[in-house]
Amino acid sequence: MFVFSEGERRMSQKHLKEAFISNLNGTSLVEISLGLSLAPLCLLCRGLLLILYYLHYGKPLSSRRYSLLLDFLMLVSPLLFSCTVLSPVIFFMPTTIAAFCAGIFSKIYSQRKHKTRVPFRQIVQDFQKTYLDPEYIPAITVFRVYVNVLTSISILAVDFPQYPRRYAKTETYGTGVMDLGVGAFIFGNALVCPEVRQKSHVTQPKFSNLARQFFSIWPLIVLGIGRLLSVKSIEYHEHTSEYGVHWNFFFTLAFVRLAASLLLAVFPKNKSWIVAINLAVLYQLILNTTSLKMFILHGSNGRDTRVGFLNANREGLLSLFGYLAIYMVSVQVGLCLQKRRSSVKGWIEAVCFLLLTALVLFVFLHVSQAYVDPVSRRMANLSYCVWVVAHCLTFFTCFVVTDLVLVFTKLLVKGSSVPCCWHVVKPPNTSTEHETKAVLMGRDGKLSHICLISAINKNQLLFFLLANIMTGTANILIDTIHSKTAFTLCILHLYMFFNCLIMYILHAKNIVLKFW
């Protein structure tokens, strides 16, 4: 708990909150990695519980009310506790949840029906030969939803003293959880951009995606302007060195998407990783060999001036180069993931490749931090770009592994199903000249309507917008800095549950609020 002097208490609430989120240095890469491992473990635990339920009752959990409650308690609440009251024991949480998952799996394995029991070696062989729906990669959806959920938790929790200061955004250098969240949002957007989703055999005019992107970013521009006007009109606290005086993340995301579409219209999309490397390295060279770094950190006069549009928004404008590099390399990752893999064995090979790539990036990150420049979200420098991509690849791969474990467990309990998990399919008929469409097995498709992940995925921008609105409302109505622990946990749970409930209701009624 933080203790504030009498002089600090006399400061205006605005300045006090700004000071509360300023001049921070972040945490270690190990702690961030352990914290990120909680989301895949929670997803695995929830999936195993649903399979165990089917094993005991012979039917899937069909109650929407209980399904929402289970999803919230297993997928959201543990993350909320982990970044508040349980943050001092964050190093023990992954082991605890993993042990709990192992216990559930052991129970499933021992209690499956005698008539369906086959030797373990045979199960492993059948698992490797299992065909998966090649048109659906659940890990992409889960990754994007969890980035949104973790961001939504953090943007309000950071204003409470129970949220560790080391998790908040760093001032200049360092690695905070929220620093990673910004880059992960860019990474997740690139995975599903039009250039990635476009089929390779479909030919379109070169600038068609650019035109489509130009019309699709207008909601982000509107939201950015709306946030700017609302923050200035009510004198809401803001961290100026984050993006600048007028800039915000909505503008960053909009301009990065537009600039990336322009680059992808000029350069082949399967070479986007080369464009990304050149962009990040060139930007870092300019930072190191010119006065650009000093300008970003201290302004044109060296005394942190904010006079003029460029000086006022220098962090937001110049960090676009780094975020654009992250987006471009993420497009390459998206294209790699979209390669047709129809078997478990193919995805195991993909997991090994992704983990190897992440390992190489972490080694390069160590070298970059030691000899080039430490990680800086404020500048979005080379080290920051490498760090974001390495951690995002690791985070995504954990979700793929989670899905594979759930597929293996579903083979033990025939007929069981888990929403937002891979569909097991019958092998395609290879006797025909062209590969026929795989036939779905199981009941996974029928369960998507009672899955919180699917609900948030359908209205991701609305979920993020509501989180921002509710965060602002909570900060206006509540003295967050001096809140007690029980009150903080209650507010954060109500805030997240209300947002999840709205998404759940919209999904149940098949409503997608998208106007572009």
XYZ file of C-alpha atoms in Angstrom:
516
model
C 0.000 0.000 0.000
C 1.287 3.457 -0.916
C 1.563 6.246 1.700
C 1.102 9.797 0.495
C 2.321 12.925 2.311
C 0.010 15.746 3.298
C 1.454 17.876 0.499
C 0.575 15.229 -2.087
C -2.950 14.990 -0.706
C -3.359 18.711 -1.326
C -2.437 18.336 -4.970
C -5.274 18.384 -7.417
C -6.716 14.926 -8.130
C -5.637 15.281 -11.755
C -1.975 15.982 -10.972
C -1.913 13.312 -8.284
C -3.160 10.641 -10.698
C -0.712 11.793 -13.372
C 2.155 11.499 -10.892
C 0.876 8.057 -9.884
C 1.410 6.654 -13.408
C 4.596 8.578 -14.289
C 8.349 7.967 -13.951
C 8.109 4.172 -13.803
C 10.763 1.648 -14.877
C 8.888 -1.619 -15.530
C 9.657 -5.176 -14.470
C 11.707 -8.169 -15.648
C 11.128 -10.201 -18.808
C 10.783 -13.336 -16.659
C 7.925 -11.896 -14.614
C 6.095 -10.778 -17.751
C 6.540 -14.234 -19.301
C 5.184 -15.950 -16.188
C 2.238 -13.568 -16.061
C 1.391 -14.224 -19.711
C 1.458 -17.987 -19.146
C -1.583 -17.659 -16.871
C -4.020 -16.978 -19.731
C -3.292 -20.230 -21.665
C -3.327 -22.193 -18.394
C -6.713 -20.717 -17.431
C -8.029 -21.583 -20.888
C -6.737 -25.142 -20.513
C -8.285 -25.482 -17.045
C -11.692 -24.309 -18.288
C -11.546 -26.718 -21.262
C -10.631 -29.680 -19.053
C -13.480 -28.847 -16.659
C -15.968 -28.852 -19.566
C -14.683 -32.251 -20.734
C -14.904 -33.584 -17.172
C -18.485 -32.297 -16.967
C -19.342 -34.168 -20.169
C -17.688 -37.315 -18.829
C -19.839 -37.219 -15.693
C -23.192 -36.091 -17.134
C -23.006 -37.353 -20.723
C -23.900 -33.948 -22.171
C -22.169 -30.579 -22.632
C -22.831 -27.620 -20.339
C -25.834 -26.036 -22.072
C -26.935 -23.377 -19.566
C -25.932 -19.950 -20.851
C -25.998 -18.521 -17.343
C -23.616 -21.125 -15.925
C -21.467 -21.001 -19.039
C -20.964 -17.244 -18.676
C -20.209 -17.644 -14.976
C -17.696 -20.431 -15.623
C -15.985 -18.493 -18.412
C -15.709 -15.326 -16.327
C -14.451 -17.126 -13.206
C -11.926 -19.227 -15.147
C -10.832 -16.918 -17.982
C -11.031 -13.394 -16.539
C -11.064 -13.395 -12.747
C -7.690 -15.175 -12.229
C -5.989 -12.586 -14.441
C -7.564 -9.808 -12.418
C -6.297 -11.295 -9.165
C -2.845 -11.944 -10.647
C -2.235 -8.255 -11.388
C -3.512 -7.039 -8.015
C -3.506 -8.929 -4.702
C -1.741 -12.056 -6.028
C 1.046 -10.168 -7.845
C 3.526 -10.811 -4.965
C 3.165 -14.570 -5.596
C 2.939 -14.376 -9.397
C 5.942 -16.734 -9.692
C 3.958 -19.544 -8.030
C 0.649 -19.081 -9.864
C 1.528 -20.859 -13.158
C 2.796 -23.903 -11.234
C -0.354 -23.994 -9.095
C -2.744 -23.771 -12.051
C -0.684 -26.276 -14.068
C -0.846 -28.740 -11.150
C -4.620 -28.256 -10.965
C -4.895 -28.933 -14.735
C -2.765 -32.054 -14.352
C -5.104 -33.271 -11.606
C -8.195 -32.755 -13.787
C -6.516 -34.504 -16.746
C -5.541 -37.431 -14.529
C -9.141 -37.726 -13.336
C -10.441 -37.662 -16.932
C -7.915 -40.272 -18.040
C -8.716 -42.632 -15.166
C -12.517 -42.268 -15.331
C -13.112 -42.559 -19.077
C -15.397 -45.416 -20.072
C -13.897 -48.895 -20.006
C -15.236 -49.782 -23.451
C -13.447 -46.835 -25.044
C -10.133 -47.447 -23.303
C -7.181 -48.080 -25.578
C -3.452 -48.208 -24.784
C -1.829 -44.807 -24.215
C 0.639 -45.369 -27.053
C -2.263 -45.969 -29.445
C -3.923 -42.761 -28.275
C -0.741 -40.789 -28.999
C -0.466 -42.331 -32.472
C -4.130 -41.546 -33.215
C -3.592 -38.021 -31.914
C -0.705 -37.370 -34.302
C -2.831 -38.562 -37.222
C -5.864 -36.493 -36.191
C -7.141 -34.050 -38.788
C -8.025 -30.499 -37.700
C -10.243 -27.967 -39.425
C -7.744 -26.130 -41.696
C -10.100 -23.168 -42.147
C -10.208 -22.285 -38.455
C -7.268 -21.448 -36.170
C -8.773 -20.814 -32.715
C -5.474 -19.599 -31.245
C -5.671 -16.431 -33.383
C -9.118 -15.584 -32.002
C -8.103 -16.412 -28.427
C -4.874 -14.398 -28.702
C -6.679 -11.288 -29.926
C -9.449 -11.592 -27.330
C -7.016 -12.078 -24.458
C -4.918 -9.076 -25.511
C -8.151 -7.059 -25.403
C -9.169 -8.489 -22.024
C -5.741 -7.948 -20.436
C -5.617 -4.397 -21.791
C -9.105 -3.649 -20.470
C -8.174 -4.941 -17.005
C -4.949 -2.908 -16.930
C -6.307 0.470 -18.083
C -8.533 0.694 -15.003
C -6.484 -1.370 -12.535
C -3.414 0.852 -13.088
C -5.215 3.718 -11.326
C -5.552 1.667 -8.125
C -2.664 1.184 -5.654
C -3.150 -2.611 -5.674
C -1.861 -2.712 -9.276
C 1.966 -2.939 -9.033
C 3.695 0.147 -10.424
C 6.209 -2.119 -12.179
C 3.404 -3.428 -14.442
C 2.422 0.044 -15.672
C 3.844 1.809 -18.729
C 7.443 2.879 -18.334
C 8.538 6.484 -18.642
C 11.403 6.108 -21.113
C 13.176 2.753 -20.876
C 12.042 -0.569 -19.422
C 9.570 -3.396 -19.919
C 6.170 -3.027 -18.289
C 3.188 -5.291 -18.871
C 1.223 -2.372 -20.325
C 4.112 -1.532 -22.666
C 3.750 -4.996 -24.153
C -0.028 -4.606 -24.411
C 0.269 -1.711 -26.875
C 2.521 -3.671 -29.228
C 0.448 -6.833 -28.831
C -2.627 -4.917 -29.992
C -0.766 -3.992 -33.188
C 0.437 -7.592 -33.592
C -3.088 -8.993 -33.186
C -4.551 -6.572 -35.729
C -1.994 -7.560 -38.346
C -2.783 -11.282 -37.952
C -6.246 -10.735 -39.437
C -5.600 -7.818 -41.811
C -7.112 -7.993 -45.351
C -3.757 -8.860 -46.907
C -3.435 -11.950 -44.672
C -7.057 -13.080 -45.107
C -6.956 -12.701 -48.900
C -6.717 -16.097 -50.599
C -3.505 -16.612 -52.555
C -5.331 -17.753 -55.690
C -7.577 -14.662 -55.734
C -6.206 -11.767 -57.778
C -7.251 -8.239 -56.884
C -6.162 -4.771 -58.020
C -2.913 -3.770 -56.304
C -4.381 -0.916 -54.261
C -7.778 -2.484 -53.483
C -6.773 -3.367 -49.901
C -5.445 0.158 -49.403
C -8.783 1.602 -50.476
C -10.653 -0.811 -48.213
C -8.356 0.023 -45.308
C -8.852 3.749 -45.921
C -12.593 3.380 -45.377
C -12.274 0.910 -42.493
C -10.101 3.125 -40.267
C -12.602 5.974 -39.970
C -14.125 4.592 -36.739
C -10.642 4.684 -35.178
C -10.176 8.290 -36.278
C -13.598 9.217 -34.865
C -12.812 7.423 -31.595
C -9.431 9.137 -31.412
C -11.020 12.570 -31.886
C -13.756 11.674 -29.397
C -11.203 10.617 -26.792
C -9.155 13.788 -27.375
C -12.165 16.093 -26.956
C -13.524 14.281 -23.896
C -10.140 14.162 -22.122
C -9.505 17.864 -22.699
C -13.050 19.001 -21.870
C -13.242 17.279 -18.457
C -9.532 17.768 -17.647
C -9.040 14.020 -17.304
C -5.589 12.917 -16.140
C -3.239 11.877 -18.932
C 0.377 10.768 -19.285
C 1.723 13.284 -21.811
C 5.001 11.469 -22.508
C 3.012 8.394 -23.596
C 1.785 9.710 -26.965
C 1.889 13.492 -26.632
C -0.628 16.265 -26.023
C -3.193 15.467 -28.746
C -2.241 12.004 -29.962
C -3.627 8.700 -28.644
C -3.547 4.981 -29.458
C -6.632 5.133 -31.720
C -4.731 7.468 -34.067
C -1.643 5.237 -33.911
C -3.590 2.117 -34.862
C -5.393 3.907 -37.698
C -2.271 5.368 -39.288
C -0.234 2.163 -38.883
C -2.934 0.143 -40.639
C -3.126 2.665 -43.489
C 0.654 2.925 -43.908
C 1.023 -0.878 -43.822
C -1.568 -1.319 -46.565
C 0.351 1.196 -48.678
C 3.624 -0.709 -48.170
C 1.938 -4.042 -48.891
C 0.543 -2.608 -52.120
C 4.083 -1.707 -53.208
C 6.070 -4.687 -51.845
C 5.135 -8.397 -52.045
C 3.307 -9.369 -48.871
C 5.354 -12.547 -48.472
C 8.419 -10.279 -48.110
C 6.868 -8.123 -45.408
C 9.390 -9.400 -42.832
C 12.209 -7.937 -44.931
C 10.411 -4.581 -45.059
C 9.911 -4.766 -41.271
C 13.595 -5.464 -40.563
C 14.752 -2.658 -42.844
C 12.267 -0.253 -41.311
C 13.182 -1.071 -37.695
C 16.954 -1.061 -38.294
C 16.881 2.175 -40.316
C 14.760 3.884 -37.638
C 17.202 2.738 -34.926
C 20.190 3.973 -36.951
C 18.571 7.383 -37.267
C 17.857 7.415 -33.518
C 21.498 6.616 -32.720
C 23.261 8.759 -35.322
C 21.138 11.924 -35.289
C 19.505 14.152 -32.687
C 16.125 12.424 -33.194
C 16.369 10.519 -29.895
C 17.047 13.732 -27.957
C 14.148 15.394 -29.771
C 11.720 12.617 -28.773
C 12.861 12.617 -25.157
C 13.419 16.335 -24.564
C 11.852 18.329 -27.402
C 13.461 20.714 -29.864
C 14.782 23.051 -27.151
C 16.086 20.284 -24.880
C 13.730 21.378 -22.057
C 10.676 19.256 -22.948
C 8.886 21.954 -24.909
C 5.405 21.168 -26.225
C 5.106 24.217 -28.493
C 3.990 23.314 -32.010
C 2.168 20.198 -33.229
C 5.321 18.117 -33.805
C 6.798 18.964 -30.401
C 3.443 18.409 -28.717
C 2.964 14.930 -30.197
C 6.509 13.813 -30.934
C 6.199 10.446 -29.121
C 2.994 9.459 -30.907
C 4.128 10.581 -34.359
C 7.667 9.173 -34.386
C 6.838 5.884 -32.669
C 4.692 5.099 -35.726
C 7.833 3.791 -37.455
C 8.392 1.171 -34.758
C 4.744 0.128 -34.623
C 4.676 -0.103 -38.410
C 7.652 -2.494 -38.271
C 5.799 -4.659 -35.720
C 2.707 -4.671 -37.951
C 4.675 -5.684 -41.036
C 6.453 -8.603 -39.368
C 3.111 -9.675 -37.878
C 1.651 -9.820 -41.394
C 4.393 -12.327 -42.221
C 3.452 -14.351 -39.125
C -0.196 -14.276 -40.200
C 0.686 -15.532 -43.683
C 2.761 -18.330 -42.146
C -0.149 -19.381 -39.930
C -2.586 -19.401 -42.850
C -0.587 -22.074 -44.690
C -2.813 -25.102 -44.929
C -2.080 -27.545 -42.094
C -4.688 -30.220 -41.646
C -3.034 -32.558 -39.151
C -1.891 -32.383 -35.545
C 1.595 -33.380 -36.671
C 1.734 -30.354 -38.970
C 0.833 -28.022 -36.112
C 3.365 -29.616 -33.771
C 6.021 -28.807 -36.381
C 4.649 -25.243 -36.603
C 4.838 -24.898 -32.804
C 8.491 -25.969 -32.851
C 9.249 -23.429 -35.590
C 7.474 -20.601 -33.725
C 9.262 -21.402 -30.455
C 12.623 -21.537 -32.225
C 11.912 -18.167 -33.860
C 10.935 -16.676 -30.500
C 14.131 -18.057 -28.916
C 16.276 -16.472 -31.642
C 14.465 -13.164 -31.122
C 15.041 -13.272 -27.351
C 18.769 -13.861 -27.964
C 18.815 -10.933 -30.393
C 16.909 -8.847 -27.830
C 19.645 -9.491 -25.261
C 22.294 -8.379 -27.767
C 20.250 -5.345 -28.848
C 19.697 -4.173 -25.280
C 23.371 -4.617 -24.412
C 24.924 -3.004 -27.488
C 22.278 -0.868 -29.229
C 19.557 0.563 -26.982
C 17.374 -0.698 -24.102
C 13.684 -1.363 -24.730
C 11.722 1.882 -25.052
C 8.005 1.924 -25.811
C 8.141 5.722 -25.856
C 10.357 5.637 -28.955
C 9.237 2.188 -30.209
C 12.893 1.460 -30.943
C 14.462 -1.706 -32.362
C 14.689 -3.457 -28.983
C 11.024 -2.718 -28.313
C 9.978 -4.161 -31.682
C 12.010 -7.347 -31.125
C 10.668 -7.706 -27.569
C 7.028 -7.341 -28.636
C 7.293 -9.831 -31.509
C 9.200 -12.379 -29.371
C 6.698 -12.245 -26.520
C 3.678 -12.256 -28.845
C 4.994 -15.328 -30.674
C 5.516 -17.073 -27.328
C 2.066 -16.046 -26.078
C 0.401 -17.216 -29.290
C 2.297 -20.515 -29.325
C 1.111 -21.226 -25.769
C -2.476 -20.964 -27.010
C -1.740 -23.373 -29.871
C -0.245 -25.867 -27.396
C -3.312 -25.443 -25.163
C -5.586 -26.254 -28.108
C -3.562 -29.343 -28.975
C -3.762 -30.601 -25.376
C -7.544 -30.116 -25.419
C -7.807 -31.975 -28.752
C -5.847 -34.847 -27.197
C -8.163 -34.877 -24.159
C -11.264 -34.831 -26.371
C -9.986 -38.015 -28.036
C -10.101 -39.676 -24.618
C -13.755 -38.743 -24.107
C -15.645 -39.341 -27.354
C -18.377 -36.765 -28.023
C -16.959 -34.159 -25.661
C -16.448 -30.658 -26.968
C -14.907 -27.336 -25.963
C -15.989 -24.001 -27.501
C -13.301 -21.942 -29.255
C -11.123 -25.025 -29.591
C -9.991 -26.862 -32.715
C -12.618 -28.871 -34.564
C -11.613 -32.477 -35.197
C -12.495 -33.411 -38.784
C -12.729 -36.567 -40.829
C -9.819 -37.122 -43.208
C -10.565 -35.571 -46.612
C -11.271 -37.882 -49.523
C -7.962 -37.934 -51.381
C -9.246 -40.130 -54.231
C -10.746 -37.148 -56.029
C -8.670 -34.827 -58.165
C -9.218 -31.883 -55.832
C -9.223 -32.150 -52.068
C -12.775 -32.257 -50.844
C -13.958 -30.235 -47.935
C -13.407 -31.858 -44.535
C -16.466 -32.963 -42.631
C -16.782 -31.702 -39.061
C -16.970 -34.211 -36.253
C -18.293 -33.574 -32.773
C -20.478 -30.719 -31.605
C -18.031 -27.839 -31.303
C -19.888 -25.688 -33.793
C -23.065 -25.767 -31.718
C -21.312 -24.445 -28.651
C -19.909 -21.217 -30.050
C -23.022 -19.305 -28.945
C -22.276 -19.940 -25.259
C -18.611 -18.972 -25.308
C -17.389 -15.691 -23.805
C -14.362 -15.668 -26.116
C -16.598 -15.809 -29.206
C -18.816 -13.102 -27.711
C -15.923 -10.672 -27.192
C -14.411 -11.556 -30.564
C -17.602 -10.554 -32.392
C -17.485 -6.995 -30.983
C -13.830 -6.411 -30.109
C -13.764 -2.684 -30.865
C -16.967 -2.136 -28.880
C -15.501 -4.108 -25.950
C -12.399 -1.894 -25.954
C -14.477 1.276 -26.341
C -16.771 0.349 -23.436
C -13.703 -0.432 -21.316
C -12.343 3.056 -22.027
C -15.668 4.720 -21.242
C -16.155 2.780 -17.998
C -12.544 3.474 -16.989
C -13.109 7.202 -17.422
C -16.399 7.059 -15.524
C -14.846 5.114 -12.640
C -11.973 7.596 -12.360
C -14.366 10.536 -12.259
C -16.618 9.001 -9.610
C -14.044 7.198 -7.448
C -10.896 8.256 -5.612
C -8.991 5.297 -7.043
C -5.605 6.102 -5.518
C -6.816 5.779 -1.922
C -9.123 2.783 -2.460
C -8.969 -0.201 -0.099
C -8.187 -3.680 -1.430
C -11.679 -5.185 -1.053
C -13.282 -2.161 -2.714
C -10.753 -2.256 -5.572
C -11.393 -5.931 -6.297
C -15.142 -5.374 -6.196
C -14.976 -2.434 -8.635
C -12.644 -4.252 -11.054
C -14.810 -7.385 -11.073
C -18.007 -5.390 -11.625
C -16.341 -3.412 -14.401
C -15.122 -6.493 -16.262
C -18.267 -8.547 -15.658
C -20.549 -5.763 -16.906
C -18.501 -5.383 -20.096
C -18.402 -9.164 -20.637
C -22.140 -9.430 -19.968
C -22.923 -6.836 -22.650
C -20.768 -8.724 -25.171
C -22.432 -11.985 -24.157
C -25.955 -10.601 -24.622
C -25.076 -9.107 -28.016
C -23.582 -12.428 -29.104
C -26.632 -14.366 -27.904
C -28.819 -12.085 -30.055
C -26.304 -12.328 -32.946
C -25.735 -8.555 -32.960
C -22.473 -7.225 -34.391
C -22.052 -3.471 -34.000
C -19.921 -2.689 -37.002
C -20.765 0.215 -39.296
C -17.890 0.078 -41.780
